[in-house]
JSON list of C-alpha atoms in Angstrom, two decimals:
[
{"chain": "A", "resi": 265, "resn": "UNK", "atom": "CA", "xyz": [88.40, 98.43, 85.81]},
{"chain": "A", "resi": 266, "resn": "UNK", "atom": "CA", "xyz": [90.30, 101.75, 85.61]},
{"chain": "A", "resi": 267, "resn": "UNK", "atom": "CA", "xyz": [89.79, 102.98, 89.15]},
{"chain": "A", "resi": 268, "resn": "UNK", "atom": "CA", "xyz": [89.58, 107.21, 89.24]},
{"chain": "A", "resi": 269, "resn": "UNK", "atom": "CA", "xyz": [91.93, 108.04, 85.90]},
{"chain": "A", "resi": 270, "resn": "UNK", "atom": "CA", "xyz": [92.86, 111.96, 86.37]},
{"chain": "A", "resi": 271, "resn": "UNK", "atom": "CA", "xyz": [93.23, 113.86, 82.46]},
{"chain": "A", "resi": 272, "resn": "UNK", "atom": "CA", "xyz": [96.06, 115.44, 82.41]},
{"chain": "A", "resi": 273, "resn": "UNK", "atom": "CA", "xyz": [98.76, 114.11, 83.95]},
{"chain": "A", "resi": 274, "resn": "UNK", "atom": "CA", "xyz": [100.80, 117.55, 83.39]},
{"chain": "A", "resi": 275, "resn": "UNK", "atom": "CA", "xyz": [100.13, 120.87, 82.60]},
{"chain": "A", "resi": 276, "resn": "UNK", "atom": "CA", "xyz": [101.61, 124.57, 82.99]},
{"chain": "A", "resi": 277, "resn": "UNK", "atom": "CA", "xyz": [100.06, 127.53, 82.83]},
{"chain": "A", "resi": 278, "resn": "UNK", "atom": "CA", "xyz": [100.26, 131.48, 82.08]},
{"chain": "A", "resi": 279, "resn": "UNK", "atom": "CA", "xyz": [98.40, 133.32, 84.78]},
{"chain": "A", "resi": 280, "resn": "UNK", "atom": "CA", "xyz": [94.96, 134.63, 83.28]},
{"chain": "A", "resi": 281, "resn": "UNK", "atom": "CA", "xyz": [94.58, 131.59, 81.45]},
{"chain": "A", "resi": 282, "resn": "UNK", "atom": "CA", "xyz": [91.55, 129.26, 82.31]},
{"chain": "A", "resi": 283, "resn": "UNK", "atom": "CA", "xyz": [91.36, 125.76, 82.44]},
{"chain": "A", "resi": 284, "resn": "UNK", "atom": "CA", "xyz": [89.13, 121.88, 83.31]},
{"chain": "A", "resi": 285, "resn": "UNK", "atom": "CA", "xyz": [90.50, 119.10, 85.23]},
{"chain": "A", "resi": 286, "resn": "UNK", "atom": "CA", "xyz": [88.95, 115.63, 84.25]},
{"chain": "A", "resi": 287, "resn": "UNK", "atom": "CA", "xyz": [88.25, 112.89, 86.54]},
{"chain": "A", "resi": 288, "resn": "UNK", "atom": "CA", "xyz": [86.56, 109.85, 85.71]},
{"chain": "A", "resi": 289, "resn": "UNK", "atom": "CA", "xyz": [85.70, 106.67, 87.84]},
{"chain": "A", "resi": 290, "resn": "UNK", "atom": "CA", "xyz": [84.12, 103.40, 86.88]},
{"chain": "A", "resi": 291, "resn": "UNK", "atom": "CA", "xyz": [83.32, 102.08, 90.21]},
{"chain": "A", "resi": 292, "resn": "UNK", "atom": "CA", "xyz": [79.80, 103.51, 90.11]},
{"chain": "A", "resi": 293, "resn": "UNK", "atom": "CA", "xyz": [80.42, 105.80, 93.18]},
{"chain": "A", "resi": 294, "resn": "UNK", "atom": "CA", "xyz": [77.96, 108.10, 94.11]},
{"chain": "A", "resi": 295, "resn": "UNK", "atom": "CA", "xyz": [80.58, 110.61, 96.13]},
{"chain": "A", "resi": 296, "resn": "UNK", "atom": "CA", "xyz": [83.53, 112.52, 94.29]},
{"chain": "A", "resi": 297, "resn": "UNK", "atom": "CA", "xyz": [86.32, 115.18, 95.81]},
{"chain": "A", "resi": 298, "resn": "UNK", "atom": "CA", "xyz": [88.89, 117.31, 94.15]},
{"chain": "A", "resi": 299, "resn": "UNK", "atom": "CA", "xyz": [92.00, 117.97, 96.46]},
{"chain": "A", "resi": 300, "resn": "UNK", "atom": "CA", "xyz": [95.02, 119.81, 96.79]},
{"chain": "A", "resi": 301, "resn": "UNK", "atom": "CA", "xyz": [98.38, 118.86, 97.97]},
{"chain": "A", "resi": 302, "resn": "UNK", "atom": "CA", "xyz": [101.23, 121.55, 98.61]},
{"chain": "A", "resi": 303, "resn": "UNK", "atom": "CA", "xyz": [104.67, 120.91, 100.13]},
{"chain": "A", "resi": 304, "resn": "UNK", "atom": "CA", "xyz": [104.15, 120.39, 104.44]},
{"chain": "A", "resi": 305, "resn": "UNK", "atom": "CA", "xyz": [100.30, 120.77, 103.62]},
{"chain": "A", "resi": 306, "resn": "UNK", "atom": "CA", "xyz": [99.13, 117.36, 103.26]},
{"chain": "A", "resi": 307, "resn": "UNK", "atom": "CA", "xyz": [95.30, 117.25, 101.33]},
{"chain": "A", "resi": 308, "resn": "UNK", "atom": "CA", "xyz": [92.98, 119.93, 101.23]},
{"chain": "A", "resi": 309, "resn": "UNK", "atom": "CA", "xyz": [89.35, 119.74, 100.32]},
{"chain": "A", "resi": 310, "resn": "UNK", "atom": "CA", "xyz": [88.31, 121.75, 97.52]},
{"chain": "A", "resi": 311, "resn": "UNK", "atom": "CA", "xyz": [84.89, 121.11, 96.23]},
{"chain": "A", "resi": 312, "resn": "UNK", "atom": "CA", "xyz": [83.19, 117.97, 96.82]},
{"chain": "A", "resi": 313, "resn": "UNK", "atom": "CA", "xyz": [79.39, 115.87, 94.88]},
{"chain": "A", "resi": 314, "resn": "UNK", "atom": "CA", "xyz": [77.73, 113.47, 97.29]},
{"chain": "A", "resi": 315, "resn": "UNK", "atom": "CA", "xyz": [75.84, 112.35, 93.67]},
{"chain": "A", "resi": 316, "resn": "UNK", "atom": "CA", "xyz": [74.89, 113.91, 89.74]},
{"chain": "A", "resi": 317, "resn": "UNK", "atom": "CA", "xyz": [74.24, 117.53, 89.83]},
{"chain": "A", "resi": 318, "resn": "UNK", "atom": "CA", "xyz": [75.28, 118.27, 93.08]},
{"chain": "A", "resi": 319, "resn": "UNK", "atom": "CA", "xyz": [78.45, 119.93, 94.30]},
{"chain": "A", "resi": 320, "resn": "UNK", "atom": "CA", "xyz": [79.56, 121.90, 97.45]},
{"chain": "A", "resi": 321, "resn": "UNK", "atom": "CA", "xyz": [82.35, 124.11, 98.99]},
{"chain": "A", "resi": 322, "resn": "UNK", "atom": "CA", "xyz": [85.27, 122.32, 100.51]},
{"chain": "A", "resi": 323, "resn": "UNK", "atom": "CA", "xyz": [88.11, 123.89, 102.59]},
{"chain": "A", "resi": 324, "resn": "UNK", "atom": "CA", "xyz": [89.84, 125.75, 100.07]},
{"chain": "A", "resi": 325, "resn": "UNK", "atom": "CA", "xyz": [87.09, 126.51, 96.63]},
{"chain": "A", "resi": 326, "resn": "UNK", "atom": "CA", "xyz": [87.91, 130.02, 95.83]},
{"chain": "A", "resi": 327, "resn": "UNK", "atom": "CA", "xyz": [89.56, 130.50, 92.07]},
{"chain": "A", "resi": 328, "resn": "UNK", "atom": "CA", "xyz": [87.81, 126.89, 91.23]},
{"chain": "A", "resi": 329, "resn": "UNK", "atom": "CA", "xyz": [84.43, 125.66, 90.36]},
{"chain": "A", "resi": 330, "resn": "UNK", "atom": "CA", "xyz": [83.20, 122.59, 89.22]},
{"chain": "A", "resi": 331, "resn": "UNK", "atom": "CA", "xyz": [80.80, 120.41, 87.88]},
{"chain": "A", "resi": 332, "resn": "UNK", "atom": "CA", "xyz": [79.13, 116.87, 87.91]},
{"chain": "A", "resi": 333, "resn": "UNK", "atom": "CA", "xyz": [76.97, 116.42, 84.81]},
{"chain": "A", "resi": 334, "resn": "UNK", "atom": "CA", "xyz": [77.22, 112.62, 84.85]},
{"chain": "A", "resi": 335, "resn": "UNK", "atom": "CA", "xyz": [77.84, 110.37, 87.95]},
{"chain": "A", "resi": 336, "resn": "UNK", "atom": "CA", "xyz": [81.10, 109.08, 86.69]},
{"chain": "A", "resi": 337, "resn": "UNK", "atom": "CA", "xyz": [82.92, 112.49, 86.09]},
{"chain": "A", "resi": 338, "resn": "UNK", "atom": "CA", "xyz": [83.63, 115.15, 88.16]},
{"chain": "A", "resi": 339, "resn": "UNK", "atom": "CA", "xyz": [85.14, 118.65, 86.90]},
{"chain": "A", "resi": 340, "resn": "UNK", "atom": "CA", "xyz": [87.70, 121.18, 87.92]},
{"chain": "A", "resi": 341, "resn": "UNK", "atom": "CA", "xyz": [87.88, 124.59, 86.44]},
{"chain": "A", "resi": 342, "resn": "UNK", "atom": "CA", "xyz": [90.20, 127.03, 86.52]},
{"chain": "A", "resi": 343, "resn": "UNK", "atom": "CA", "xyz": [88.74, 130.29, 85.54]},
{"chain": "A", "resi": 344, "resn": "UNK", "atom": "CA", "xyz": [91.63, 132.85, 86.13]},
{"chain": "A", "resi": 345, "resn": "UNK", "atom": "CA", "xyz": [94.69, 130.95, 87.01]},
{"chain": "A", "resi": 346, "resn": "UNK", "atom": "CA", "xyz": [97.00, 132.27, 89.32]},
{"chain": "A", "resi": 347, "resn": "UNK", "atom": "CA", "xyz": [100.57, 131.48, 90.52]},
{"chain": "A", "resi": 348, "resn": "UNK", "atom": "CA", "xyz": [99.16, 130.24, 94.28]},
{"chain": "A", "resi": 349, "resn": "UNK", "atom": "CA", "xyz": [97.36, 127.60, 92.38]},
{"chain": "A", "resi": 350, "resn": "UNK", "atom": "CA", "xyz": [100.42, 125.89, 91.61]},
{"chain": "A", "resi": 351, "resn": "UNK", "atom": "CA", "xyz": [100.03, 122.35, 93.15]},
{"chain": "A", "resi": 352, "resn": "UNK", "atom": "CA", "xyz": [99.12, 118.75, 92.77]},
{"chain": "A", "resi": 353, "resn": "UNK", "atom": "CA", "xyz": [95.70, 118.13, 92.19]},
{"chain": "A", "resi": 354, "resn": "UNK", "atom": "CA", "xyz": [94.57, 114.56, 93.21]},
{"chain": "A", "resi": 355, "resn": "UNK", "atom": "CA", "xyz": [90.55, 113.66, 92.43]},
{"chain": "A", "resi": 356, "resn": "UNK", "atom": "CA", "xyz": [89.20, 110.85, 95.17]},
{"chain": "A", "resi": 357, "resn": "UNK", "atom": "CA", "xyz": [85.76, 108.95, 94.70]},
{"chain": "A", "resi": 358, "resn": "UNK", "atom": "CA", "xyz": [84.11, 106.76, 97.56]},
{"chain": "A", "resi": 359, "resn": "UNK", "atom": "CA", "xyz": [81.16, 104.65, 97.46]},
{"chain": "A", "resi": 360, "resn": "UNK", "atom": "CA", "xyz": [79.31, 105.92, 100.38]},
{"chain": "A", "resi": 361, "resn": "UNK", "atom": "CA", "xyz": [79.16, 108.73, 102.68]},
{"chain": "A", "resi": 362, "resn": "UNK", "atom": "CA", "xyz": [82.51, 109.94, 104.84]},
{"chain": "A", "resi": 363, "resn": "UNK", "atom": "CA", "xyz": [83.20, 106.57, 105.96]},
{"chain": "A", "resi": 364, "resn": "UNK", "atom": "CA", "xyz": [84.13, 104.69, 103.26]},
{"chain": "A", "resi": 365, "resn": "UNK", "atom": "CA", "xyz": [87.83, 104.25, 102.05]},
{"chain": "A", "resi": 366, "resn": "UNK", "atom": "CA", "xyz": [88.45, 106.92, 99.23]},
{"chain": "A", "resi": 367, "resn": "UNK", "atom": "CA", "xyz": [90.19, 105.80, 95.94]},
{"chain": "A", "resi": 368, "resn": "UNK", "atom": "CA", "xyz": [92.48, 108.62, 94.68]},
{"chain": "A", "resi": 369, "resn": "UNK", "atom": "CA", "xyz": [93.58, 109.54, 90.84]},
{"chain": "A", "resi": 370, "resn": "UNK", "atom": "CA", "xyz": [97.07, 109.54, 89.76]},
{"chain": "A", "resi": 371, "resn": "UNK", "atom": "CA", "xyz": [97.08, 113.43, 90.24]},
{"chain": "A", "resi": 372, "resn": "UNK", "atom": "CA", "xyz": [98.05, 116.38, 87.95]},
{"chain": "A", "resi": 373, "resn": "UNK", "atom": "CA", "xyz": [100.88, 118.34, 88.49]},
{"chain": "A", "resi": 374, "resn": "UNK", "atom": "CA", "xyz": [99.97, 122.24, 87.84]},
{"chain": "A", "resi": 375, "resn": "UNK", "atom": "CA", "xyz": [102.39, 124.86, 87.33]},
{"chain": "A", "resi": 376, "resn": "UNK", "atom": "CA", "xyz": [101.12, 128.49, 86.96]},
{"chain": "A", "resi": 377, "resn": "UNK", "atom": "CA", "xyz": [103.89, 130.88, 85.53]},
{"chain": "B", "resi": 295, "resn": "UNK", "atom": "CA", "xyz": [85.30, 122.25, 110.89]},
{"chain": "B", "resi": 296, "resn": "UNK", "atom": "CA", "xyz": [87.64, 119.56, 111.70]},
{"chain": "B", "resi": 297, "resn": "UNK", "atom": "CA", "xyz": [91.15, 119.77, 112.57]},
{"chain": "B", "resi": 298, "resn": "UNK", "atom": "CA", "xyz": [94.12, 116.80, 112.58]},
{"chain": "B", "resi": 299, "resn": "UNK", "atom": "CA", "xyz": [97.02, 117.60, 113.69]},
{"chain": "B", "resi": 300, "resn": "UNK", "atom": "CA", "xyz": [99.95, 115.09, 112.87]},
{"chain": "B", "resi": 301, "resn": "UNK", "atom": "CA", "xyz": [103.13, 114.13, 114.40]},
{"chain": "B", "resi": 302, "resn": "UNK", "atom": "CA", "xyz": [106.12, 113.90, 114.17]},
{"chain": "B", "resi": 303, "resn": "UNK", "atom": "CA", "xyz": [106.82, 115.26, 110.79]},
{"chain": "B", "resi": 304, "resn": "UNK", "atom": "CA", "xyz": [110.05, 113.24, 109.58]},
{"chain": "B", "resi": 305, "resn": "UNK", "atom": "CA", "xyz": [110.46, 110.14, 111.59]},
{"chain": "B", "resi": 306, "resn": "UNK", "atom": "CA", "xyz": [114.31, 107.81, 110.91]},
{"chain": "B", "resi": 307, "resn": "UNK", "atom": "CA", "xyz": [114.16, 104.74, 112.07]},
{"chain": "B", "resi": 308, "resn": "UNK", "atom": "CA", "xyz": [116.29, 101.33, 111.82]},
{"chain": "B", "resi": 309, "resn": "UNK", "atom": "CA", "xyz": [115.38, 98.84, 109.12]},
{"chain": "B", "resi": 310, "resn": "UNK", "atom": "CA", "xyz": [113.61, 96.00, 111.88]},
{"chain": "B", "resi": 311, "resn": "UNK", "atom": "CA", "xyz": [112.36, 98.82, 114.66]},
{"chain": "B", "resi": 312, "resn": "UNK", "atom": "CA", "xyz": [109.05, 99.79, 115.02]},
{"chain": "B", "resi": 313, "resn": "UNK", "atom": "CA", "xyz": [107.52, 103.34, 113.93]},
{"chain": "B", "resi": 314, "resn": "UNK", "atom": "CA", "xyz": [104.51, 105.28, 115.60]},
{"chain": "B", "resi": 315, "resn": "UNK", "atom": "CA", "xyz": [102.66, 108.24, 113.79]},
{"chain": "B", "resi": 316, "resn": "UNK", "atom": "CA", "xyz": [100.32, 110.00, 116.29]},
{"chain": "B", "resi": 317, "resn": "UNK", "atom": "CA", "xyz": [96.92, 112.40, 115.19]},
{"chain": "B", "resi": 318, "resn": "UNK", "atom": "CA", "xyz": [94.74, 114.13, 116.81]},
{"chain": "B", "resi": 319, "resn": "UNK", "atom": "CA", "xyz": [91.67, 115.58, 115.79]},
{"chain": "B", "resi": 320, "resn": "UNK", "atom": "CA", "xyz": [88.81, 118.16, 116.99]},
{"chain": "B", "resi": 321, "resn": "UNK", "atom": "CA", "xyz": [85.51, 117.48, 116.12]},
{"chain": "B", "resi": 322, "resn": "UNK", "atom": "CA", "xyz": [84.38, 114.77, 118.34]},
{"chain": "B", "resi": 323, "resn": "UNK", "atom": "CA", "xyz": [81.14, 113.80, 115.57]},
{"chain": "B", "resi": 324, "resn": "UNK", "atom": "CA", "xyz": [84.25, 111.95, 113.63]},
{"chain": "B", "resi": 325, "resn": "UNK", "atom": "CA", "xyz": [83.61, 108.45, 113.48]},
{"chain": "B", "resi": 326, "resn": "UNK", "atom": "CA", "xyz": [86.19, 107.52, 110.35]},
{"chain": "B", "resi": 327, "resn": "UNK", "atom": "CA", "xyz": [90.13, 107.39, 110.57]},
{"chain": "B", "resi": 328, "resn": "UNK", "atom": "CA", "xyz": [91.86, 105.80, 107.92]},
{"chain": "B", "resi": 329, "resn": "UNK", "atom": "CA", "xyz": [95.80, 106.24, 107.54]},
{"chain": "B", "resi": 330, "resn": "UNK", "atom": "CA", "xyz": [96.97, 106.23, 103.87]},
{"chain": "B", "resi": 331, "resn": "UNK", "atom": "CA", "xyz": [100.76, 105.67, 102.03]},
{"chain": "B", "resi": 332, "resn": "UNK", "atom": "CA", "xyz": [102.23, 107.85, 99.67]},
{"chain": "B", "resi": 333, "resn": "UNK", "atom": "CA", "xyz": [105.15, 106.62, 97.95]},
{"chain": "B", "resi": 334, "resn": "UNK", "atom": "CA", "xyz": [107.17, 109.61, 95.85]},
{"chain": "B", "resi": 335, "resn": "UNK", "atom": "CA", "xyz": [105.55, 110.78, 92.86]},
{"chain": "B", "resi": 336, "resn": "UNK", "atom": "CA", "xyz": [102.26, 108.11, 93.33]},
{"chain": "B", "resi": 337, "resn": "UNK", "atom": "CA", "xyz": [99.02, 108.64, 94.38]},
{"chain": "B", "resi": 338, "resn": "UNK", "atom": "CA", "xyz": [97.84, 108.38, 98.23]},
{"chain": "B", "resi": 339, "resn": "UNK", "atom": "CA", "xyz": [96.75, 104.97, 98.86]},
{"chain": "B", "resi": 340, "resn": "UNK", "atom": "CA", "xyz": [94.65, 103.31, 102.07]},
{"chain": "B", "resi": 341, "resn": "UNK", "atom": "CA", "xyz": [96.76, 101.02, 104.31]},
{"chain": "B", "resi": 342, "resn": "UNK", "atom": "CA", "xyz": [94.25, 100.98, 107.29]},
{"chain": "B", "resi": 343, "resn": "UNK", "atom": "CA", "xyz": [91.08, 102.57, 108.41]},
{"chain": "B", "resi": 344, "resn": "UNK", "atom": "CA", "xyz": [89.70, 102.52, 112.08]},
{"chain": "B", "resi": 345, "resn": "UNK", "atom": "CA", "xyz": [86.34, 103.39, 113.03]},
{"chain": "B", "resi": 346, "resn": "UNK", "atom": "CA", "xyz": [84.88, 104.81, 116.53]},
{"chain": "B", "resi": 347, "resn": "UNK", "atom": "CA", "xyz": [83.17, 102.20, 117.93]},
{"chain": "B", "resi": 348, "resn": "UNK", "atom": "CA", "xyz": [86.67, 100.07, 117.59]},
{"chain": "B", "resi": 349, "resn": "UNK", "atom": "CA", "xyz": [89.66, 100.65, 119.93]},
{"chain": "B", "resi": 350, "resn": "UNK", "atom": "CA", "xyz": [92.02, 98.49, 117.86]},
{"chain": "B", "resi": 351, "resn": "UNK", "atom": "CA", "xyz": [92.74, 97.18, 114.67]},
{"chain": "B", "resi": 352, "resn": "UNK", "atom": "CA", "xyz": [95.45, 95.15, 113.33]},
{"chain": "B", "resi": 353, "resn": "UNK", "atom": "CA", "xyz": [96.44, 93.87, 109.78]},
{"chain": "B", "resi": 354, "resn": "UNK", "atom": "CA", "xyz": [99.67, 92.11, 109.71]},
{"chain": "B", "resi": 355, "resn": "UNK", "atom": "CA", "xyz": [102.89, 94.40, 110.76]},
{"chain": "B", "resi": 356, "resn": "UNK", "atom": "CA", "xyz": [100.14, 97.99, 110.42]},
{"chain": "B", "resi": 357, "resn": "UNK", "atom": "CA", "xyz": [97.82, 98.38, 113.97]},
{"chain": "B", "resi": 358, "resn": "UNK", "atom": "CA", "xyz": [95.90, 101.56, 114.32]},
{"chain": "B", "resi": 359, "resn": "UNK", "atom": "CA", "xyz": [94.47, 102.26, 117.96]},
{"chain": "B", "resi": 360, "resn": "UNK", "atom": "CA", "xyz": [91.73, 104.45, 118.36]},
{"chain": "B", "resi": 361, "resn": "UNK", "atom": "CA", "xyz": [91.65, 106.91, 121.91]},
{"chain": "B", "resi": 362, "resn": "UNK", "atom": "CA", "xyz": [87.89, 109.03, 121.77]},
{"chain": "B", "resi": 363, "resn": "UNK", "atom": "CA", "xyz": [88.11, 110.02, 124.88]},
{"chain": "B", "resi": 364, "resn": "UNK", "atom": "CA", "xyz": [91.54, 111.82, 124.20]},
{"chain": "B", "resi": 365, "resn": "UNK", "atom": "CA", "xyz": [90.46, 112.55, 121.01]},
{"chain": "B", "resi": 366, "resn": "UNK", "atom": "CA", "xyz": [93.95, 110.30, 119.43]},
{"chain": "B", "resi": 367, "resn": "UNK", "atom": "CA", "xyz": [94.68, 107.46, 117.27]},
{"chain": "B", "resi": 368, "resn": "UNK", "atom": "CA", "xyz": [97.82, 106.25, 116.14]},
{"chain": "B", "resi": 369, "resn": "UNK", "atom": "CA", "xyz": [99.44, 103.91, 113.78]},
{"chain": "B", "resi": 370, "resn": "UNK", "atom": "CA", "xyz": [101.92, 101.68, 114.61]},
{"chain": "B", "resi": 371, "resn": "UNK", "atom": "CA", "xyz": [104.03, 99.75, 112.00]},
{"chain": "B", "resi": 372, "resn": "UNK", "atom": "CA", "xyz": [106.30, 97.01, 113.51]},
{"chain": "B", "resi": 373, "resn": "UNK", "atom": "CA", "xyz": [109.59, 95.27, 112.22]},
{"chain": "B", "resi": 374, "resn": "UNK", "atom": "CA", "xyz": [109.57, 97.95, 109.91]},
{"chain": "B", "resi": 375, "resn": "UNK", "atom": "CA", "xyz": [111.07, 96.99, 106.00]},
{"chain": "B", "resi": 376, "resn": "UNK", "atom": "CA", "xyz": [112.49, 99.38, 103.38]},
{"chain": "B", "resi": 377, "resn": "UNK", "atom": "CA", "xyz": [109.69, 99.25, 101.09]},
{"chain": "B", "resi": 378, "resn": "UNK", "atom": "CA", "xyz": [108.15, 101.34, 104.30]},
{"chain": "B", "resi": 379, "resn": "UNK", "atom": "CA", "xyz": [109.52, 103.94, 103.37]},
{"chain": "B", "resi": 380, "resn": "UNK", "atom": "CA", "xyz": [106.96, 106.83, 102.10]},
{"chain": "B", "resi": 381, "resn": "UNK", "atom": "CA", "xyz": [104.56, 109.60, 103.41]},
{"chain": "B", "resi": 382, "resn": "UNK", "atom": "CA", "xyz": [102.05, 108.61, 106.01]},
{"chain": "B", "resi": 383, "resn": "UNK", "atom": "CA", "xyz": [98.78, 110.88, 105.85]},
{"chain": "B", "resi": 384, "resn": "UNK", "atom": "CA", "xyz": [95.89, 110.45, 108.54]},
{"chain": "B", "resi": 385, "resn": "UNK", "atom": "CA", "xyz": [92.42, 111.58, 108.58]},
{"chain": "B", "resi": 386, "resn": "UNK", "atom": "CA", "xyz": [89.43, 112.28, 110.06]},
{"chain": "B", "resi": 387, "resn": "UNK", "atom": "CA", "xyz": [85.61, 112.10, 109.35]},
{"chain": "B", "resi": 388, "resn": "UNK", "atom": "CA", "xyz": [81.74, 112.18, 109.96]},
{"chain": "B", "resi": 389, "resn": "UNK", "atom": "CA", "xyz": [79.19, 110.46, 108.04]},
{"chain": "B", "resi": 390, "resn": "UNK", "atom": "CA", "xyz": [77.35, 113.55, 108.63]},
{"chain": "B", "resi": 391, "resn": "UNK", "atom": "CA", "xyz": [74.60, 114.56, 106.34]},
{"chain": "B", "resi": 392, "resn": "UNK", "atom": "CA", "xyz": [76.88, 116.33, 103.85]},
{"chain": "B", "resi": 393, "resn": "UNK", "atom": "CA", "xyz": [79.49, 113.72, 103.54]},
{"chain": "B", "resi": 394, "resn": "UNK", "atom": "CA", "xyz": [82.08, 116.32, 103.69]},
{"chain": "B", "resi": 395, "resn": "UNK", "atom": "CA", "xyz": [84.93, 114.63, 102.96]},
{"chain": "B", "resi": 396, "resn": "UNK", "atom": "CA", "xyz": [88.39, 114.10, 104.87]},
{"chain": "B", "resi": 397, "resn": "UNK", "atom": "CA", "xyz": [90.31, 116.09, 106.47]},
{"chain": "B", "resi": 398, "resn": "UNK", "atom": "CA", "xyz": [93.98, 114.97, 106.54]},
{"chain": "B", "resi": 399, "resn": "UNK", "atom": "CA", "xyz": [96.36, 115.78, 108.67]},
{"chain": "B", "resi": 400, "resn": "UNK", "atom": "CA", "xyz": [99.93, 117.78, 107.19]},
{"chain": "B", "resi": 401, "resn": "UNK", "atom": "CA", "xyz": [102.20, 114.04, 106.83]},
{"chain": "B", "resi": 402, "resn": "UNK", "atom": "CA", "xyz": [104.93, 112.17, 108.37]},
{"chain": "B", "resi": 403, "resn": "UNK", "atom": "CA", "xyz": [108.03, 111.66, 106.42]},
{"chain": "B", "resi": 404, "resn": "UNK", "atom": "CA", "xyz": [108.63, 107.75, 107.07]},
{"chain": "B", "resi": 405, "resn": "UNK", "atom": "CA", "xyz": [112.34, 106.87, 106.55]},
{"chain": "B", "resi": 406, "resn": "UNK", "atom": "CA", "xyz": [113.77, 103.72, 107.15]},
{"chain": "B", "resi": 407, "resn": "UNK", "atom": "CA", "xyz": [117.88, 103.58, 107.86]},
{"chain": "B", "resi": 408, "resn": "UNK", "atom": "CA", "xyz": [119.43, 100.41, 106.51]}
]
């Protein structure tokens, strides 16, 4: 039981260039959340799938979409990247609606250049 | 949409003492508060989650307390130990229709002196 596993760990970019965040969870959680974390920010929502197919607009979605083909994955995209996207990203699944504890990836660390 | 504010930022305190994080949020539909650690360079991880129809909960040295009039919950960690050291994130929210998510408050900066 791998918990939410976040692919990759690392990554830098050149602005312009596009690119997918993977998470994956095995706990057979129906809701998923892609966050950001910046420096005296704390967590910010970005996009968020209460189940397979769906997805909606968190706090902060502009410059990402995403994607939830299968239950257990959950996709960022970067389309255009730009410096300001520079952060951690940290992916979060929870079995049930907003009151259920929230089991968070190891994060990737994203540098745009 | 909600807000949680968070204070104090950076709180120093002596290895034994005890440490108190305060939040407070806006939108009074929030029924879910859960406090999580975050140890340098590691994921954010739950320590203790409160919800609205409870004023107080406890687990060993952590207590969260829960004020909905006010709006306020805190978390209080007593005789506090080194390995407390880390970033203390609150949140807030609804089990709304949309299951929207938290909404975290900006961090406190736990240190603990030797």
């Amino acid at each position: 039981n791998a918990g939410v596993t976040q692919t990759p760990k690392f990554r830098v970019l050149k602005t312009g260039q596009s690119m997918t965040l993977l998470c994956a969870q095995d706990m057979n959680h129906e809701y998923m959340y892609w966050y950001r974390q910046d420096p005296g920010m704390g967590l910010r929502l970005i996009h968020y799938s209460v189940g397979e197919g769906t997805t909606a607009k968190g706090e902060v979605p502009d410059g990402y979409n995403v994607s939830r083909l299968k239950k257990q994955n959950f996709l960022l995209g970067l389309e255009s990247a730009a410096p300001s996207q520079t952060s951690v990203y940290f992916c979060a699944s929870s079995y049930g609606s907003g009151n259920t504890e929230a089991f968070f990836g190891q994060g990737t660390r994203l540098t745009v250049v | 949409g909600e807000n949680v504010e968070q204070h104090p930022s950076t709180l120093s305190v002596q290895e034994g003492d005890s440490a108190v994080i305060k939040c407070t949020y806006s939108d009074s539909a929030s029924n879910y508060f859960p406090w999580y650690k975050q140890e340098l360079g590691k994921r954010p991880q739950l320590i203790i989650d409160i919800r609205s129809n409870v004023g107080e909960k406890k687990d060993q040295r952590i207590a969260v307390t829960l004020n909905k009039t006010a709006k306020h919950f805190s978390l209080h960690i007593t005789e506090t130990q080194p390995e407390d050291s880390a970033v203390y994130f609150c949140a807030a929210s609804h089990s709304g229709g949309g299951a929207d998510g938290l909404t975290f408050g900006k961090g406190t900066h736990l240190i603990i002196q030797p």
